[in-house]
Each structure stands twice: as C-alpha cells, then as structure tokens.
XYZ file of C-alpha atoms in Angstrom:
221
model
C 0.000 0.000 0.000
C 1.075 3.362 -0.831
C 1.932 6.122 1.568
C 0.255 9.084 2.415
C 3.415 11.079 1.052
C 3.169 8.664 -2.483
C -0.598 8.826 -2.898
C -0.240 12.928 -2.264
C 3.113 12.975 -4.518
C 1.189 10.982 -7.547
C -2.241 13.050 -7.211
C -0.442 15.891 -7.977
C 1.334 14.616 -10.792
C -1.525 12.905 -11.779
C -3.756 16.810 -12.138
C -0.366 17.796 -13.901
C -1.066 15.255 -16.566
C -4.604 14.904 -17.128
C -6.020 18.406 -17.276
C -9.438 18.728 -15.841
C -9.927 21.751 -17.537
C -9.286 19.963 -21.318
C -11.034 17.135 -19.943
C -13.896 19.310 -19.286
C -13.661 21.481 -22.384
C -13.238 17.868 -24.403
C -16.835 17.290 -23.369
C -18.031 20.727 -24.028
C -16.980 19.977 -27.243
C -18.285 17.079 -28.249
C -21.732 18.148 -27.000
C -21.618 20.916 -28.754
C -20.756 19.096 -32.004
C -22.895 16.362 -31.928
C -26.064 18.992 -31.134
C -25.385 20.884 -34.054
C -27.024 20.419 -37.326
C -23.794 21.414 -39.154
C -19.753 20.660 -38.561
C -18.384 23.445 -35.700
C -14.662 24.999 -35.626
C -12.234 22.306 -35.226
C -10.743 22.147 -31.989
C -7.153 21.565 -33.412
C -5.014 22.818 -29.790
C -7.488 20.959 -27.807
C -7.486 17.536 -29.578
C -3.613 17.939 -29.754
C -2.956 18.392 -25.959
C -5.808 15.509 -25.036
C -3.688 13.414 -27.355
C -0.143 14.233 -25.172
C -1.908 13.563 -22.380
C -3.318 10.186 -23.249
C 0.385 9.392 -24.154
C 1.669 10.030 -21.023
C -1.049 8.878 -18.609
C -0.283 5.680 -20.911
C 3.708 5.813 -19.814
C 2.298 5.884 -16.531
C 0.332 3.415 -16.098
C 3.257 1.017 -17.863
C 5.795 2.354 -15.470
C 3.339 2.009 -12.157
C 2.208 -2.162 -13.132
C 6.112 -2.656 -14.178
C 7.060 -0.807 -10.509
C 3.893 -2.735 -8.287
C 2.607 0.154 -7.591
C -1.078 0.416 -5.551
C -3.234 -1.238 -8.127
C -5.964 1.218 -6.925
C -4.055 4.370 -7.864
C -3.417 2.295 -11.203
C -7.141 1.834 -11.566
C -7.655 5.487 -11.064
C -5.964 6.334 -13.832
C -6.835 3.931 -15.905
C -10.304 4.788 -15.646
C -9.701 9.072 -16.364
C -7.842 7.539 -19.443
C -10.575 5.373 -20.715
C -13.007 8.593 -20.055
C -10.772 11.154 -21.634
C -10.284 8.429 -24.934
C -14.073 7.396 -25.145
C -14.413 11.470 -25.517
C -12.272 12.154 -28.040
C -12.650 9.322 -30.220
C -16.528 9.976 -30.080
C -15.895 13.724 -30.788
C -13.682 12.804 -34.343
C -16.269 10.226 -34.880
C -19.189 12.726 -34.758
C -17.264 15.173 -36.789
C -16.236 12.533 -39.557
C -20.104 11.286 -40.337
C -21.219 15.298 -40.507
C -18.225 15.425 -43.369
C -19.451 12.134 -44.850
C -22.979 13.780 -44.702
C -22.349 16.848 -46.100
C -19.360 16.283 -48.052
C -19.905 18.237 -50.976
C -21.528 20.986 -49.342
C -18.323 21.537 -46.765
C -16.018 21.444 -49.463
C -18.781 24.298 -51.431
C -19.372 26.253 -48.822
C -16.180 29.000 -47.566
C -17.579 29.188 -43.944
C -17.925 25.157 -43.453
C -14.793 23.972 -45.316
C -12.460 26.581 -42.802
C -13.722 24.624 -40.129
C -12.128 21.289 -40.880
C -9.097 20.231 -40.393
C -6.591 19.599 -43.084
C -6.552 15.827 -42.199
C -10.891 15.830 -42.475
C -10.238 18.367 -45.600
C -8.113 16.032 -47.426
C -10.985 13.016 -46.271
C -13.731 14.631 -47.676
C -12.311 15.496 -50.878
C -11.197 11.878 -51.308
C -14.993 10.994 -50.172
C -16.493 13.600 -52.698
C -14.455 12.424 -55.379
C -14.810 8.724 -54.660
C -18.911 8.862 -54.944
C -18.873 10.991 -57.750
C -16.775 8.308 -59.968
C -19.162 6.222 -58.727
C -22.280 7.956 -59.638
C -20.802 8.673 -62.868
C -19.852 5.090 -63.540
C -23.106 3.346 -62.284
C -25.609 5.989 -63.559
C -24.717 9.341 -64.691
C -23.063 8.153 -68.001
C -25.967 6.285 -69.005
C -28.493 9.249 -68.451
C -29.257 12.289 -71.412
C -26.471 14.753 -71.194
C -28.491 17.582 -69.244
C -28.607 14.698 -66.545
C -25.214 14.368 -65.899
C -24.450 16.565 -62.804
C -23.781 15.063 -59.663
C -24.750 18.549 -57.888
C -27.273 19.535 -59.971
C -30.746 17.796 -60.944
C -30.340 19.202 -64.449
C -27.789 21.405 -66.099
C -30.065 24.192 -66.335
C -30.513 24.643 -62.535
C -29.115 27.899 -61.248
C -27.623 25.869 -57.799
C -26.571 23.257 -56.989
C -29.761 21.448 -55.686
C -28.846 18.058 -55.592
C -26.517 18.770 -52.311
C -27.459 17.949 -49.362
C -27.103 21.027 -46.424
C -27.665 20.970 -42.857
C -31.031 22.407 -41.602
C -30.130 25.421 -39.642
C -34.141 25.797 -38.625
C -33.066 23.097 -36.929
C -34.620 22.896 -32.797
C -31.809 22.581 -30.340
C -32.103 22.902 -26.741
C -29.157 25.144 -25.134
C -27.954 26.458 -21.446
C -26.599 30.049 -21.503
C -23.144 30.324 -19.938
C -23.609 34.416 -19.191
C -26.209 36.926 -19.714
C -26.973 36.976 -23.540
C -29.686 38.638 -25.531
C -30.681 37.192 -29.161
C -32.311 38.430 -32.174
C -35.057 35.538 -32.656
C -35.620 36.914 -36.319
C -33.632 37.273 -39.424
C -33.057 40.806 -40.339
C -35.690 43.053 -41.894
C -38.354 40.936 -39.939
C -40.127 42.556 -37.082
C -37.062 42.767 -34.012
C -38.054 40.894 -31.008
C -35.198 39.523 -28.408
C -35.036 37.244 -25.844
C -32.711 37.365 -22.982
C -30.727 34.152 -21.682
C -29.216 34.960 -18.142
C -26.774 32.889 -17.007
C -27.708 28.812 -16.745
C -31.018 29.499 -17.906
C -32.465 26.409 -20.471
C -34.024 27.336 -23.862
C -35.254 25.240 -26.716
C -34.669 27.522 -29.871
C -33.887 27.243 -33.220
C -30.268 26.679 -33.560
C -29.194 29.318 -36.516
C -30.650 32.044 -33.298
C -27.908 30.736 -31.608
C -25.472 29.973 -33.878
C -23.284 32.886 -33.038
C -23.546 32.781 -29.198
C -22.394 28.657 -29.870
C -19.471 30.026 -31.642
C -18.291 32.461 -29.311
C -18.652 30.437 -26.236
C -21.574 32.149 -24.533
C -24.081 29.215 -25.256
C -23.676 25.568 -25.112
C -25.722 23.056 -26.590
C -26.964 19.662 -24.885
C-alpha cells in the first residue's frame, strides 16, 4: 500500500497530466458538435494536448504495473484515461459522419470547409471524389447529357440542388453560460429579443444561436 506522502506525490502529478480543464472542455466539445445540425470549428489545440496527455497517462500506467505500484491508484488512472479516450474518439467520430454527410456541401461552402481540419479536408475530398466516380460510372453516363451533374438535378438549374445542407431551422435545446440577448428573427423581420441569463435552459432554433455557440456564450446539450 502506498503512503500518504506517495498517494499525495502521484495526485499531484496525476492533475499535472490529465487536465481537468481539457477534460472538461473535451466534453463541451463534443456536445456541442454532436447537437449541431452542421460541422463546428475544429478544436485543433485541444485535440492535440488531449492526445499528449493520453500518451503520457499511458507511460504511466506502464511504469506504475512494471514498478507494483497500488493497483488502486493504477485503476484510477486507468479509468480518467478510458473517459478522456471514449471522448475524443466519439468527438472525431461525430465530426467525420457530418463530413461524410455533407461532403460536398463543406467542401462548397467558404464558412464550413475553414472549419475542418486539413486531415478531415483532405478526407472529404477523397470521399467527394470517390462517390462521384461512382455515380458517374453506375448511372450518370448512361443518363441524357443535361442529366449528368452530380450537384445539380439538371444542367439548367441555377444551384446546386442536388446537395445535401444541414437544416439550420433546426430545434436545439441550449444552457446560456452568461447573460446573452438574441435576435429571434432574421433581419428586416419585425425585431423581437429574448434574454438568456446565465444557466437558464431554452429550446430555440439553432441558426438564433449559432453565433452565441461560436463564441462560447451558449452551449448546446
């Protein structure tokens, strides 16, 4: 059994190397993203430092079973670890199946393609261009000319209405992490606000709160 002066010694290395705060802001972020009708800001620093930290609670836990250390201080960890993997594995997961979703309209649309990552940019172009061969090879080819589009229904369509986009009307419900007041129209439609204050619960449509998300004010759930 360990000491008092061990168990004290590794809780405080152990806070040094799993981060509550990421830990915490890990979940926030996978929430978030798997609330939201379309793909969020990639959190590139965040995923990078839950990633060094997996590593080295990993070195850890080798270097406590090789050493005989308490195997309930080993469980400890081991447990943080699973929770802090199961997280960030779900949040790429939720991320990748909005990109295989929407593909083409990410890679279309400016605002949505800036928020992958070059790793999911490069995996939904290889996706986009993989069912469009496809398409082309299975059915396309064999339809009139005017048919041909894999974006449009015909060639004389003005967009490209054949691509699938998030729905933005979309319901979500949301807790308000400070005082916040919203526009619940578009603009030129009669103004009318609500006010959030601070851990209040709303169920709203999510392009209303779209820019609060973004900003960090409101969190889905």
């Amino acid at each position: 059994m360990a000491s008092s002066s061990e168990v004290g010694g590794s809780s405080a290395d152990y806070e040094t190397m799993m981060s509550t705060s990421d830990v915490e802001l890990l979940k926030r972020a996978w929430r978030n993203e798997k609330a939201a009708p379309e793909i969020l800001q990639y959190e590139g620093a965040l995923v990078e430092r839950a990633k060094e930290q997996i590593e080295l609670v990993e070195e850890t836990i080798e270097d406590y079973v090789e050493n005989g250390k308490d195997p309930l201080l080993v469980s400890l960890y081991q447990m943080d670890l699973d929770r802090t993997q199961f997280l960030l594995r779900s949040y790429l997961r939720v991320r990748l199946l909005k990109i295989e979703k929407f593909m083409f309209h990410n890679l279309k649309s400016e605002e949505a393609e800036r928020r992958l990552s070059e790793q999911e940019r490069v995996f939904a172009t290889k996706c986009a261009d993989d069912l469009a061969k496809h398409f082309e090879e299975t059915v396309l080819l064999k339809l009139p000319e005017n048919y041909q589009s894999v974006l449009k229904q015909s060639q004389i369509s003005e967009v490209d209405d054949m691509v699938p986009q998030p729905h933005l009307d979309t319901f979500v419900v949301c807790r308000s992490n400070n005082f916040v007041s919203l526009n619940l129209y578009e603009e030129g439609e009669s103004p009318e606000t609500v006010e959030m204050e601070r851990g209040d619960l709303y169920f709203i449509r999510y392009k209303i709160v779209k820019g609060a998300i973004e900003s960090g004010q409101i969190d889905l759930i």
